[in-house]
Amino acid sequence: MNGAASELSPNRRRWLLAAVMSGLLLAMLDQSIVGTALPTIVQTLGGNDLYVWVATAYLVTATVSLPIYARLSDRHGRRALLLIGMALFLLGSGLAATAQNMEQLIGYRGLQGLGAGALEGLSFILVADLFAGRRSAALQGALAGLMGVAFIAGPLVGGFLTDHVGWRSVFTVNLPIGAVALAVVATVLPASVGRSERRSTPLDLTGIALLTLGVGLLLIGLNERHLVLIAGGLVVIAGFLAVERRAVAPIIPLKLFADRKVAAIMIAGATSTFGLFAGALLLPRYFQQVRDVSATHSGLLIYPLLLGILVSVNVAGMLIARRLEFRGTVLAGAGLAALGALGFATFDASTPDWQSLIFMGLMGLGIGPALSGLQIALQRSVLPQQIGGAMGTLLLLRQVGGAVALASAETVYRAGSDPAVSTGTGVLTIGLVGSLIAALALISLPRGAGRLPAPAMAPA
């Protein structure tokens, strides 16, 4: 634990935890909250041809900036980067609520996402700075569960606010909560927490530029299903990797991948949540179009997926912290997620709702251990000064993996002619592929590689 962090009183640590959890919740909600508000927004502002860009602008800037914030926080401390991110997020939220046309809204959403990258990445890293031992593992599980809650709850919250308050409230709701979180971080968090790199170390500006361009092109290409953009993004990312191999202080520390355990954790982290993204995209559409329920009702019907994640993410975190072994727990989860995905093999319009709810619950129970367990395992598998870069890389890969899962699920869905069967095929294919890749990555590790070192005891 960082020296400055260890000197904080338990009460101050609790205040900081509440602040970063609030920030993470807002950032993750805003990835999905606008989905149910967009039809109303388009009716008000016009620009139906720009529909998808309201979500894409946020996703791209949040994903690209996430590892950059994480890595720069090693140099300048967590507080400085977190405050910058919070300020940008609040500014973007306030401006988005005032947008007079779609072009403005897209620009403001991009600014909002630029701040969200700090909230999404630094929250997990700061918990590792502030807490140790089983407390850290439990909190990592809680944060990971919060991500799942926000991702699935976003459409329901967005629909409720749009129906009862107005679409601009989807953005203004961030302001009071975010302002309080910013004030707590500014007054309670010491500036030196997380600072482990000398400022004289050369900054990897070329790597930052190539990462931004490459991941941006890739994400936009995936969202638009534009092969030229995807190919361009992959070419730029190849150039980025070449630059990172020679960089003194790379944004993405490639030497981490030389450790087989870390490499397996990264691969599993990128693919283990495929079923979550596919289910959250396709199932609400099925319930609305085929079962003819409201948007709010469809959001409630996918709650078994959410509840499964909430239960298993915390149980897995506690098991891993107690047993100091992560592979068995995460592999068991991958098996459950695959079983849930297989349940959609015969899915069609006549499938009883209770069956789909059971399959969703199994998928949620299986995905949860990967959300919490892989983050705990990664933190225990790298040196303290590597946590920023390692966590930033894991979260980046999870975001990119999510974009791949969403684009692939939509492609599978559009290839079919029956909405119900296409939904089942999409969840089955994407969920099963993600679980299998994650499982194979972990199975490939040598015997005993799943064991973790005992952590230092948490302060009182």
Tab-separated table of C-alpha atoms in Angstrom:
chain	number	residue	atom	x	y	z
A	1	MET	CA	0.000	0.000	0.000
A	2	ASN	CA	1.170	3.519	-0.863
A	3	GLY	CA	2.669	5.340	2.136
A	4	ALA	CA	0.326	8.302	1.903
A	5	ALA	CA	-2.665	5.988	1.535
A	6	SER	CA	-1.718	3.994	4.642
A	7	GLU	CA	-1.781	7.191	6.713
A	8	LEU	CA	-5.423	7.921	5.894
A	9	SER	CA	-7.893	7.286	8.704
A	10	PRO	CA	-10.518	4.564	8.198
A	11	ASN	CA	-13.197	7.254	7.995
A	12	ARG	CA	-11.367	9.105	5.197
A	13	ARG	CA	-10.874	5.851	3.299
A	14	ARG	CA	-14.607	5.165	3.549
A	15	TRP	CA	-15.404	8.630	2.174
A	16	LEU	CA	-13.037	8.071	-0.724
A	17	LEU	CA	-14.514	4.650	-1.427
A	18	ALA	CA	-18.012	6.148	-1.565
A	19	ALA	CA	-16.770	8.861	-3.937
A	20	VAL	CA	-15.029	6.525	-6.391
A	21	MET	CA	-17.932	4.064	-6.340
A	22	SER	CA	-20.332	6.916	-7.144
A	23	GLY	CA	-18.100	8.057	-9.989
A	24	LEU	CA	-17.776	4.533	-11.401
A	25	LEU	CA	-21.535	4.018	-11.205
A	26	LEU	CA	-22.210	7.243	-13.121
A	27	ALA	CA	-19.599	6.492	-15.788
A	28	MET	CA	-20.881	2.960	-16.399
A	29	LEU	CA	-24.540	4.049	-16.359
A	30	ASP	CA	-23.789	6.585	-19.056
A	31	GLN	CA	-22.554	3.840	-21.388
A	32	SER	CA	-26.078	2.435	-21.639
A	33	ILE	CA	-28.470	4.987	-20.143
A	34	VAL	CA	-29.030	6.920	-23.381
A	35	GLY	CA	-30.231	3.879	-25.325
A	36	THR	CA	-33.852	4.131	-24.178
A	37	ALA	CA	-33.764	7.945	-24.306
A	38	LEU	CA	-32.491	8.161	-27.895
A	39	PRO	CA	-35.843	7.794	-29.698
A	40	THR	CA	-37.166	10.799	-27.748
A	41	ILE	CA	-33.919	12.728	-28.259
A	42	VAL	CA	-34.125	12.189	-32.024
A	43	GLN	CA	-37.739	13.365	-32.032
A	44	THR	CA	-36.619	16.582	-30.316
A	45	LEU	CA	-33.288	17.290	-32.019
A	46	GLY	CA	-33.678	15.471	-35.355
A	47	GLY	CA	-30.656	13.812	-36.959
A	48	ASN	CA	-31.880	10.221	-37.102
A	49	ASP	CA	-28.895	9.335	-39.331
A	50	LEU	CA	-26.589	10.253	-36.421
A	51	TYR	CA	-28.462	8.006	-33.952
A	52	VAL	CA	-25.682	5.526	-33.227
A	53	TRP	CA	-23.006	8.198	-32.806
A	54	VAL	CA	-24.483	9.424	-29.518
A	55	ALA	CA	-23.418	6.117	-27.966
A	56	THR	CA	-20.308	5.591	-30.113
A	57	ALA	CA	-18.742	8.973	-29.237
A	58	TYR	CA	-18.903	8.125	-25.534
A	59	LEU	CA	-17.656	4.552	-25.943
A	60	VAL	CA	-14.661	5.520	-28.081
A	61	THR	CA	-13.334	8.348	-25.893
A	62	ALA	CA	-13.943	6.456	-22.642
A	63	THR	CA	-12.145	3.351	-23.915
A	64	VAL	CA	-9.197	5.148	-25.480
A	65	SER	CA	-8.556	7.391	-22.475
A	66	LEU	CA	-8.877	4.650	-19.835
A	67	PRO	CA	-5.326	3.197	-20.032
A	68	ILE	CA	-3.864	6.676	-20.551
A	69	TYR	CA	-5.335	7.933	-17.271
A	70	ALA	CA	-4.186	4.768	-15.509
A	71	ARG	CA	-0.637	5.036	-16.794
A	72	LEU	CA	-0.275	8.804	-16.236
A	73	SER	CA	-1.545	8.413	-12.685
A	74	ASP	CA	1.649	6.458	-11.942
A	75	ARG	CA	3.554	9.651	-12.770
A	76	HIS	CA	1.302	12.399	-11.425
A	77	GLY	CA	-0.669	10.572	-8.713
A	78	ARG	CA	-4.227	9.281	-8.713
A	79	ARG	CA	-5.811	12.506	-7.414
A	80	ALA	CA	-4.688	14.801	-10.231
A	81	LEU	CA	-5.866	12.450	-12.997
A	82	LEU	CA	-9.103	11.536	-11.217
A	83	LEU	CA	-9.996	15.208	-10.701
A	84	ILE	CA	-9.310	15.975	-14.367
A	85	GLY	CA	-11.535	13.092	-15.417
A	86	MET	CA	-14.320	14.044	-13.015
A	87	ALA	CA	-14.264	17.658	-14.182
A	88	LEU	CA	-14.450	16.638	-17.863
A	89	PHE	CA	-17.257	14.173	-17.143
A	90	LEU	CA	-19.332	16.782	-15.307
A	91	LEU	CA	-18.667	19.425	-17.961
A	92	GLY	CA	-19.696	17.025	-20.717
A	93	SER	CA	-22.827	15.998	-18.775
A	94	GLY	CA	-23.903	19.601	-18.228
A	95	LEU	CA	-23.308	20.554	-21.846
A	96	ALA	CA	-25.101	17.440	-23.155
A	97	ALA	CA	-28.200	18.519	-21.246
A	98	THR	CA	-28.170	21.832	-23.147
A	99	ALA	CA	-27.607	20.387	-26.649
A	100	GLN	CA	-29.702	22.017	-29.370
A	101	ASN	CA	-28.872	19.568	-32.165
A	102	MET	CA	-27.418	16.095	-32.630
A	103	GLU	CA	-23.974	17.348	-33.659
A	104	GLN	CA	-23.640	19.230	-30.373
A	105	LEU	CA	-24.884	16.254	-28.384
A	106	ILE	CA	-22.359	13.932	-30.038
A	107	GLY	CA	-19.499	16.339	-29.282
A	108	TYR	CA	-20.563	16.740	-25.674
A	109	ARG	CA	-20.941	12.973	-25.297
A	110	GLY	CA	-17.373	12.590	-26.534
A	111	LEU	CA	-16.227	15.051	-23.860
A	112	GLN	CA	-18.237	13.152	-21.263
A	113	GLY	CA	-16.583	9.885	-22.301
A	114	LEU	CA	-13.147	11.504	-22.136
A	115	GLY	CA	-13.755	12.076	-18.442
A	116	ALA	CA	-15.416	8.694	-17.891
A	117	GLY	CA	-12.171	6.921	-18.785
A	118	ALA	CA	-10.688	8.172	-15.508
A	119	LEU	CA	-13.723	7.168	-13.461
A	120	GLU	CA	-13.804	3.661	-14.933
A	121	GLY	CA	-10.097	2.899	-14.676
A	122	LEU	CA	-8.829	4.738	-11.613
A	123	SER	CA	-11.619	3.508	-9.322
A	124	PHE	CA	-10.224	-0.040	-9.293
A	125	ILE	CA	-6.625	1.134	-9.047
A	126	LEU	CA	-7.392	3.467	-6.143
A	127	VAL	CA	-9.065	0.667	-4.190
A	128	ALA	CA	-5.838	-1.330	-4.550
A	129	ASP	CA	-3.936	1.720	-3.241
A	130	LEU	CA	-6.227	2.300	-0.268
A	131	PHE	CA	-6.994	-1.219	0.907
A	132	ALA	CA	-5.181	-4.535	1.238
A	133	GLY	CA	-5.889	-8.151	2.090
A	134	ARG	CA	-9.369	-9.623	1.950
A	135	ARG	CA	-10.911	-6.159	2.230
A	136	SER	CA	-9.371	-5.207	-1.106
A	137	ALA	CA	-10.628	-8.413	-2.732
A	138	ALA	CA	-14.154	-7.860	-1.425
A	139	LEU	CA	-14.172	-4.254	-2.639
A	140	GLN	CA	-12.827	-5.213	-6.060
A	141	GLY	CA	-15.722	-7.647	-6.279
A	142	ALA	CA	-18.175	-4.936	-5.247
A	143	LEU	CA	-16.822	-2.530	-7.880
A	144	ALA	CA	-16.963	-5.193	-10.572
A	145	GLY	CA	-20.529	-6.004	-9.564
A	146	LEU	CA	-21.356	-2.299	-9.730
A	147	MET	CA	-20.181	-2.277	-13.349
A	148	GLY	CA	-22.568	-5.102	-14.173
A	149	VAL	CA	-25.419	-3.400	-12.322
A	150	ALA	CA	-24.867	-0.117	-14.148
A	151	PHE	CA	-24.554	-1.719	-17.572
A	152	ILE	CA	-27.866	-3.545	-17.284
A	153	ALA	CA	-29.717	-0.946	-15.183
A	154	GLY	CA	-28.799	1.907	-17.531
A	155	PRO	CA	-31.602	1.330	-20.073
A	156	LEU	CA	-34.201	1.020	-17.303
A	157	VAL	CA	-33.030	4.227	-15.570
A	158	GLY	CA	-32.843	6.051	-18.897
A	159	GLY	CA	-36.348	4.993	-19.845
A	160	PHE	CA	-37.783	6.008	-16.468
A	161	LEU	CA	-36.138	9.453	-16.487
A	162	THR	CA	-37.148	10.100	-20.096
A	163	ASP	CA	-40.771	9.119	-19.458
A	164	HIS	CA	-41.234	10.949	-16.149
A	165	VAL	CA	-38.734	13.850	-16.087
A	166	GLY	CA	-37.498	14.459	-19.629
A	167	TRP	CA	-34.525	13.279	-21.671
A	168	ARG	CA	-32.226	16.088	-20.519
A	169	SER	CA	-32.413	14.683	-16.975
A	170	VAL	CA	-30.495	11.643	-18.230
A	171	PHE	CA	-27.448	13.941	-18.207
A	172	THR	CA	-28.247	16.395	-15.385
A	173	VAL	CA	-28.699	13.529	-12.894
A	174	ASN	CA	-24.890	13.170	-12.972
A	175	LEU	CA	-24.199	16.698	-11.769
A	176	PRO	CA	-25.075	16.699	-8.031
A	177	ILE	CA	-23.685	13.217	-7.356
A	178	GLY	CA	-20.558	13.847	-9.419
A	179	ALA	CA	-19.929	17.242	-7.810
A	180	VAL	CA	-20.016	15.736	-4.313
A	181	ALA	CA	-17.668	12.916	-5.395
A	182	LEU	CA	-15.259	15.458	-6.919
A	183	ALA	CA	-15.259	17.533	-3.711
A	184	VAL	CA	-14.495	14.465	-1.591
A	185	VAL	CA	-11.582	13.392	-3.811
A	186	ALA	CA	-10.178	16.944	-3.888
A	187	THR	CA	-10.237	17.361	-0.111
A	188	VAL	CA	-9.516	13.852	1.193
A	189	LEU	CA	-7.193	12.068	-1.269
A	190	PRO	CA	-3.479	12.945	-0.823
A	191	ALA	CA	-1.802	14.117	-4.036
A	192	SER	CA	1.008	11.572	-3.721
A	193	VAL	CA	-1.148	8.416	-3.643
A	194	GLY	CA	-0.164	6.145	-6.532
A	195	ARG	CA	2.803	8.250	-7.618
A	196	SER	CA	5.548	5.728	-8.452
A	197	GLU	CA	7.237	7.079	-11.594
A	198	ARG	CA	9.654	9.981	-11.878
A	199	ARG	CA	8.448	12.944	-13.893
A	200	SER	CA	11.800	13.011	-15.677
A	201	THR	CA	10.946	9.692	-17.344
A	202	PRO	CA	10.158	10.328	-21.040
A	203	LEU	CA	6.422	10.454	-21.729
A	204	ASP	CA	5.208	7.988	-24.359
A	205	LEU	CA	3.511	10.604	-26.579
A	206	THR	CA	3.852	8.530	-29.757
A	207	GLY	CA	2.265	5.563	-28.029
A	208	ILE	CA	-0.618	7.714	-26.740
A	209	ALA	CA	-1.284	9.082	-30.233
A	210	LEU	CA	-1.180	5.667	-31.924
A	211	LEU	CA	-3.309	4.035	-29.223
A	212	THR	CA	-5.926	6.773	-29.539
A	213	LEU	CA	-6.059	6.510	-33.327
A	214	GLY	CA	-5.916	2.707	-33.513
A	215	VAL	CA	-8.501	1.914	-30.846
A	216	GLY	CA	-10.708	4.764	-32.070
A	217	LEU	CA	-10.733	3.417	-35.646
A	218	LEU	CA	-11.310	-0.134	-34.412
A	219	LEU	CA	-14.250	0.780	-32.171
A	220	ILE	CA	-15.904	2.985	-34.778
A	221	GLY	CA	-15.387	0.276	-37.397
A	222	LEU	CA	-16.941	-2.355	-35.136
A	223	ASN	CA	-19.924	-0.148	-34.313
A	224	GLU	CA	-20.448	0.724	-37.970
A	225	ARG	CA	-19.441	-2.758	-39.200
A	226	HIS	CA	-17.048	-0.998	-41.583
A	227	LEU	CA	-14.264	-3.378	-42.643
A	228	VAL	CA	-11.939	-0.665	-43.942
A	229	LEU	CA	-11.996	1.166	-40.602
A	230	ILE	CA	-11.478	-2.099	-38.706
A	231	ALA	CA	-8.501	-2.985	-40.916
A	232	GLY	CA	-7.081	0.514	-40.526
A	233	GLY	CA	-7.419	0.290	-36.765
A	234	LEU	CA	-5.624	-3.053	-36.668
A	235	VAL	CA	-2.759	-1.686	-38.785
A	236	VAL	CA	-2.344	1.320	-36.493
A	237	ILE	CA	-2.479	-0.922	-33.414
A	238	ALA	CA	0.284	-3.075	-34.935
A	239	GLY	CA	2.379	0.090	-35.270
A	240	PHE	CA	1.515	1.025	-31.695
A	241	LEU	CA	2.773	-2.351	-30.433
A	242	ALA	CA	6.055	-1.863	-32.300
A	243	VAL	CA	6.506	1.550	-30.664
A	244	GLU	CA	5.620	0.207	-27.200
A	245	ARG	CA	8.373	-2.397	-27.379
A	246	ARG	CA	10.973	0.398	-27.520
A	247	ALA	CA	9.303	2.942	-25.212
A	248	VAL	CA	11.001	3.713	-21.887
A	249	ALA	CA	7.658	4.064	-20.064
A	250	PRO	CA	5.007	2.539	-22.361
A	251	ILE	CA	1.307	3.305	-21.951
A	252	ILE	CA	0.627	-0.432	-22.362
A	253	PRO	CA	3.492	-2.317	-20.658
A	254	LEU	CA	3.931	-5.214	-23.099
A	255	LYS	CA	6.481	-6.912	-20.861
A	256	LEU	CA	3.566	-7.890	-18.617
A	257	PHE	CA	2.473	-10.333	-21.325
A	258	ALA	CA	5.752	-12.216	-20.957
A	259	ASP	CA	4.258	-13.657	-17.758
A	260	ARG	CA	1.962	-16.515	-18.842
A	261	LYS	CA	-0.383	-15.986	-15.915
A	262	VAL	CA	-0.825	-12.276	-16.661
A	263	ALA	CA	-1.299	-12.975	-20.382
A	264	ALA	CA	-3.993	-15.573	-19.634
A	265	ILE	CA	-5.765	-13.153	-17.277
A	266	MET	CA	-5.767	-10.482	-19.995
A	267	ILE	CA	-7.193	-12.843	-22.639
A	268	ALA	CA	-9.849	-14.167	-20.280
A	269	GLY	CA	-10.701	-10.616	-19.213
A	270	ALA	CA	-11.271	-9.582	-22.824
A	271	THR	CA	-13.640	-12.455	-23.664
A	272	SER	CA	-15.316	-13.705	-20.482
A	273	THR	CA	-18.013	-10.991	-20.561
A	274	PHE	CA	-19.104	-11.640	-24.162
A	275	GLY	CA	-22.351	-13.218	-22.956
A	276	LEU	CA	-23.180	-10.158	-20.844
A	277	PHE	CA	-22.884	-7.784	-23.790
A	278	ALA	CA	-24.749	-10.070	-26.192
A	279	GLY	CA	-27.566	-10.665	-23.722
A	280	ALA	CA	-27.931	-7.013	-22.760
A	281	LEU	CA	-28.092	-6.033	-26.453
A	282	LEU	CA	-30.398	-8.705	-27.874
A	283	LEU	CA	-32.754	-9.807	-25.105
A	284	PRO	CA	-34.487	-6.453	-24.398
A	285	ARG	CA	-35.140	-6.132	-28.140
A	286	TYR	CA	-36.645	-9.633	-28.171
A	287	PHE	CA	-38.960	-8.897	-25.254
A	288	GLN	CA	-40.121	-5.623	-26.827
A	289	GLN	CA	-40.545	-6.837	-30.415
A	290	VAL	CA	-41.626	-10.443	-29.959
A	291	ARG	CA	-43.235	-10.489	-26.506
A	292	ASP	CA	-44.625	-6.965	-27.016
A	293	VAL	CA	-43.687	-5.543	-23.601
A	294	SER	CA	-42.680	-1.969	-22.775
A	295	ALA	CA	-39.066	-0.780	-22.670
A	296	THR	CA	-39.221	-0.538	-18.873
A	297	HIS	CA	-40.713	-4.049	-18.586
A	298	SER	CA	-38.053	-5.485	-20.902
A	299	GLY	CA	-35.388	-3.996	-18.667
A	300	LEU	CA	-36.896	-5.786	-15.679
A	301	LEU	CA	-37.058	-9.096	-17.542
A	302	ILE	CA	-33.280	-9.262	-17.997
A	303	TYR	CA	-32.687	-8.770	-14.273
A	304	PRO	CA	-31.843	-12.467	-13.700
A	305	LEU	CA	-28.639	-11.732	-15.632
A	306	LEU	CA	-27.941	-8.829	-13.280
A	307	LEU	CA	-28.854	-10.724	-10.117
A	308	GLY	CA	-26.653	-13.643	-11.102
A	309	ILE	CA	-23.720	-11.293	-11.539
A	310	LEU	CA	-24.398	-9.550	-8.218
A	311	VAL	CA	-24.377	-12.832	-6.318
A	312	SER	CA	-21.401	-14.508	-7.962
A	313	VAL	CA	-19.134	-11.480	-8.266
A	314	ASN	CA	-19.029	-11.120	-4.487
A	315	VAL	CA	-19.012	-14.829	-3.638
A	316	ALA	CA	-16.139	-15.401	-6.077
A	317	GLY	CA	-14.171	-12.482	-4.651
A	318	MET	CA	-14.482	-13.881	-1.124
A	319	LEU	CA	-13.579	-17.414	-2.240
A	320	ILE	CA	-10.487	-16.267	-4.092
A	321	ALA	CA	-9.351	-14.094	-1.193
A	322	ARG	CA	-9.795	-16.985	1.240
A	323	ARG	CA	-8.313	-19.779	-0.896
A	324	LEU	CA	-5.636	-17.652	-2.629
A	325	GLU	CA	-6.417	-19.459	-5.896
A	326	PHE	CA	-8.349	-17.944	-8.775
A	327	ARG	CA	-8.271	-20.332	-11.734
A	328	GLY	CA	-10.704	-22.949	-10.418
A	329	THR	CA	-13.313	-20.354	-9.438
A	330	VAL	CA	-13.153	-18.471	-12.747
A	331	LEU	CA	-13.185	-21.724	-14.749
A	332	ALA	CA	-16.268	-22.900	-12.880
A	333	GLY	CA	-17.877	-19.583	-13.761
A	334	ALA	CA	-16.978	-20.006	-17.436
A	335	GLY	CA	-18.663	-23.416	-17.350
A	336	LEU	CA	-21.858	-21.942	-15.889
A	337	ALA	CA	-21.846	-19.114	-18.446
A	338	ALA	CA	-21.425	-21.629	-21.272
A	339	LEU	CA	-24.280	-23.732	-19.855
A	340	GLY	CA	-26.523	-20.666	-19.762
A	341	ALA	CA	-25.578	-19.775	-23.345
A	342	LEU	CA	-26.321	-23.348	-24.476
A	343	GLY	CA	-29.811	-22.963	-23.064
A	344	PHE	CA	-30.550	-20.529	-25.905
A	345	ALA	CA	-29.818	-23.199	-28.557
A	346	THR	CA	-33.536	-23.972	-29.002
A	347	PHE	CA	-34.785	-20.466	-28.218
A	348	ASP	CA	-37.763	-19.211	-30.255
A	349	ALA	CA	-41.009	-17.271	-29.855
A	350	SER	CA	-42.672	-20.199	-28.048
A	351	THR	CA	-39.970	-20.482	-25.366
A	352	PRO	CA	-41.568	-19.809	-21.955
A	353	ASP	CA	-40.210	-16.708	-20.229
A	354	TRP	CA	-39.246	-18.731	-17.149
A	355	GLN	CA	-36.798	-20.778	-19.234
A	356	SER	CA	-35.042	-17.714	-20.636
A	357	LEU	CA	-34.881	-16.245	-17.120
A	358	ILE	CA	-33.131	-19.395	-15.844
A	359	PHE	CA	-30.624	-19.320	-18.714
A	360	MET	CA	-29.916	-15.634	-18.053
A	361	GLY	CA	-29.426	-16.358	-14.366
A	362	LEU	CA	-26.895	-19.094	-15.176
A	363	MET	CA	-25.004	-16.757	-17.484
A	364	GLY	CA	-24.914	-14.066	-14.806
A	365	LEU	CA	-23.671	-16.521	-12.182
A	366	GLY	CA	-20.918	-17.587	-14.591
A	367	ILE	CA	-19.796	-14.118	-15.682
A	368	GLY	CA	-19.507	-12.661	-12.171
A	369	PRO	CA	-16.397	-14.634	-11.098
A	370	ALA	CA	-14.465	-13.325	-14.111
A	371	LEU	CA	-15.398	-9.719	-13.349
A	372	SER	CA	-14.036	-9.800	-9.816
A	373	GLY	CA	-11.655	-12.767	-9.849
A	374	LEU	CA	-9.478	-11.700	-12.755
A	375	GLN	CA	-8.953	-8.222	-11.308
A	376	ILE	CA	-7.980	-9.629	-7.922
A	377	ALA	CA	-5.647	-12.141	-9.593
A	378	LEU	CA	-3.998	-9.476	-11.734
A	379	GLN	CA	-3.319	-7.178	-8.794
A	380	ARG	CA	-1.737	-10.056	-6.870
A	381	SER	CA	0.342	-11.114	-9.896
A	382	VAL	CA	2.193	-7.857	-10.667
A	383	LEU	CA	4.483	-5.557	-8.704
A	384	PRO	CA	2.817	-2.641	-6.851
A	385	GLN	CA	4.330	-0.110	-9.269
A	386	GLN	CA	2.839	-2.046	-12.206
A	387	ILE	CA	-0.766	-2.010	-10.983
A	388	GLY	CA	-1.710	1.180	-12.831
A	389	GLY	CA	-0.511	-0.032	-16.222
A	390	ALA	CA	-1.761	-3.589	-15.683
A	391	MET	CA	-5.268	-2.620	-14.571
A	392	GLY	CA	-5.551	-0.021	-17.310
A	393	THR	CA	-4.652	-2.677	-19.887
A	394	LEU	CA	-7.141	-5.218	-18.492
A	395	LEU	CA	-9.985	-2.693	-18.481
A	396	LEU	CA	-9.088	-1.526	-21.991
A	397	LEU	CA	-9.178	-5.105	-23.283
A	398	ARG	CA	-12.515	-5.689	-21.541
A	399	GLN	CA	-13.978	-2.596	-23.217
A	400	VAL	CA	-12.664	-3.582	-26.642
A	401	GLY	CA	-13.873	-7.141	-26.066
A	402	GLY	CA	-17.302	-5.748	-25.251
A	403	ALA	CA	-17.347	-3.770	-28.505
A	404	VAL	CA	-16.376	-6.931	-30.428
A	405	ALA	CA	-19.148	-8.880	-28.669
A	406	LEU	CA	-21.771	-6.205	-29.428
A	407	ALA	CA	-20.818	-5.954	-33.098
A	408	SER	CA	-20.684	-9.738	-33.483
A	409	ALA	CA	-24.017	-10.251	-31.737
A	410	GLU	CA	-25.664	-7.653	-33.977
A	411	THR	CA	-24.165	-9.313	-37.074
A	412	VAL	CA	-25.478	-12.733	-36.053
A	413	TYR	CA	-28.892	-11.243	-35.268
A	414	ARG	CA	-29.186	-9.502	-38.651
A	415	ALA	CA	-28.176	-12.672	-40.500
A	416	GLY	CA	-31.374	-14.413	-39.381
A	417	SER	CA	-34.944	-13.885	-40.520
A	418	ASP	CA	-36.830	-14.729	-37.323
A	419	PRO	CA	-36.210	-12.208	-34.464
A	420	ALA	CA	-36.707	-14.770	-31.711
A	421	VAL	CA	-34.463	-17.436	-33.249
A	422	SER	CA	-31.865	-14.803	-34.165
A	423	THR	CA	-31.824	-13.603	-30.558
A	424	GLY	CA	-31.194	-17.109	-29.279
A	425	THR	CA	-28.519	-17.771	-31.904
A	426	GLY	CA	-26.748	-14.510	-31.090
A	427	VAL	CA	-26.656	-15.088	-27.328
A	428	LEU	CA	-25.664	-18.742	-27.823
A	429	THR	CA	-22.869	-18.074	-30.311
A	430	ILE	CA	-21.278	-15.016	-28.714
A	431	GLY	CA	-21.691	-16.165	-25.121
A	432	LEU	CA	-20.332	-19.633	-25.823
A	433	VAL	CA	-17.340	-18.402	-27.853
A	434	GLY	CA	-16.383	-15.910	-25.136
A	435	SER	CA	-16.594	-18.510	-22.370
A	436	LEU	CA	-14.585	-21.067	-24.363
A	437	ILE	CA	-11.768	-18.641	-25.180
A	438	ALA	CA	-11.538	-17.529	-21.551
A	439	ALA	CA	-11.530	-21.130	-20.335
A	440	LEU	CA	-8.861	-22.222	-22.815
A	441	ALA	CA	-6.621	-19.310	-21.796
A	442	LEU	CA	-6.797	-20.352	-18.142
A	443	ILE	CA	-6.544	-24.109	-18.812
A	444	SER	CA	-3.332	-23.478	-20.775
A	445	LEU	CA	-1.555	-22.360	-17.606
A	446	PRO	CA	0.753	-24.873	-15.914
A	447	ARG	CA	-0.340	-26.661	-12.766
A	448	GLY	CA	-0.265	-24.414	-9.731
A	449	ALA	CA	-0.326	-21.181	-11.745
A	450	GLY	CA	-3.682	-20.256	-10.269
A	451	ARG	CA	-2.222	-19.786	-6.788
A	452	LEU	CA	-1.821	-16.238	-5.535
A	453	PRO	CA	0.585	-14.773	-2.952
A	454	ALA	CA	-0.841	-13.885	0.430
A	455	PRO	CA	-1.564	-10.147	0.606
A	456	ALA	CA	-0.434	-7.737	3.250
A	457	MET	CA	-2.907	-7.195	6.080
A	458	ALA	CA	-5.297	-4.299	5.663
A	459	PRO	CA	-4.960	-1.443	8.131
A	460	ALA	CA	-7.666	-0.864	10.658
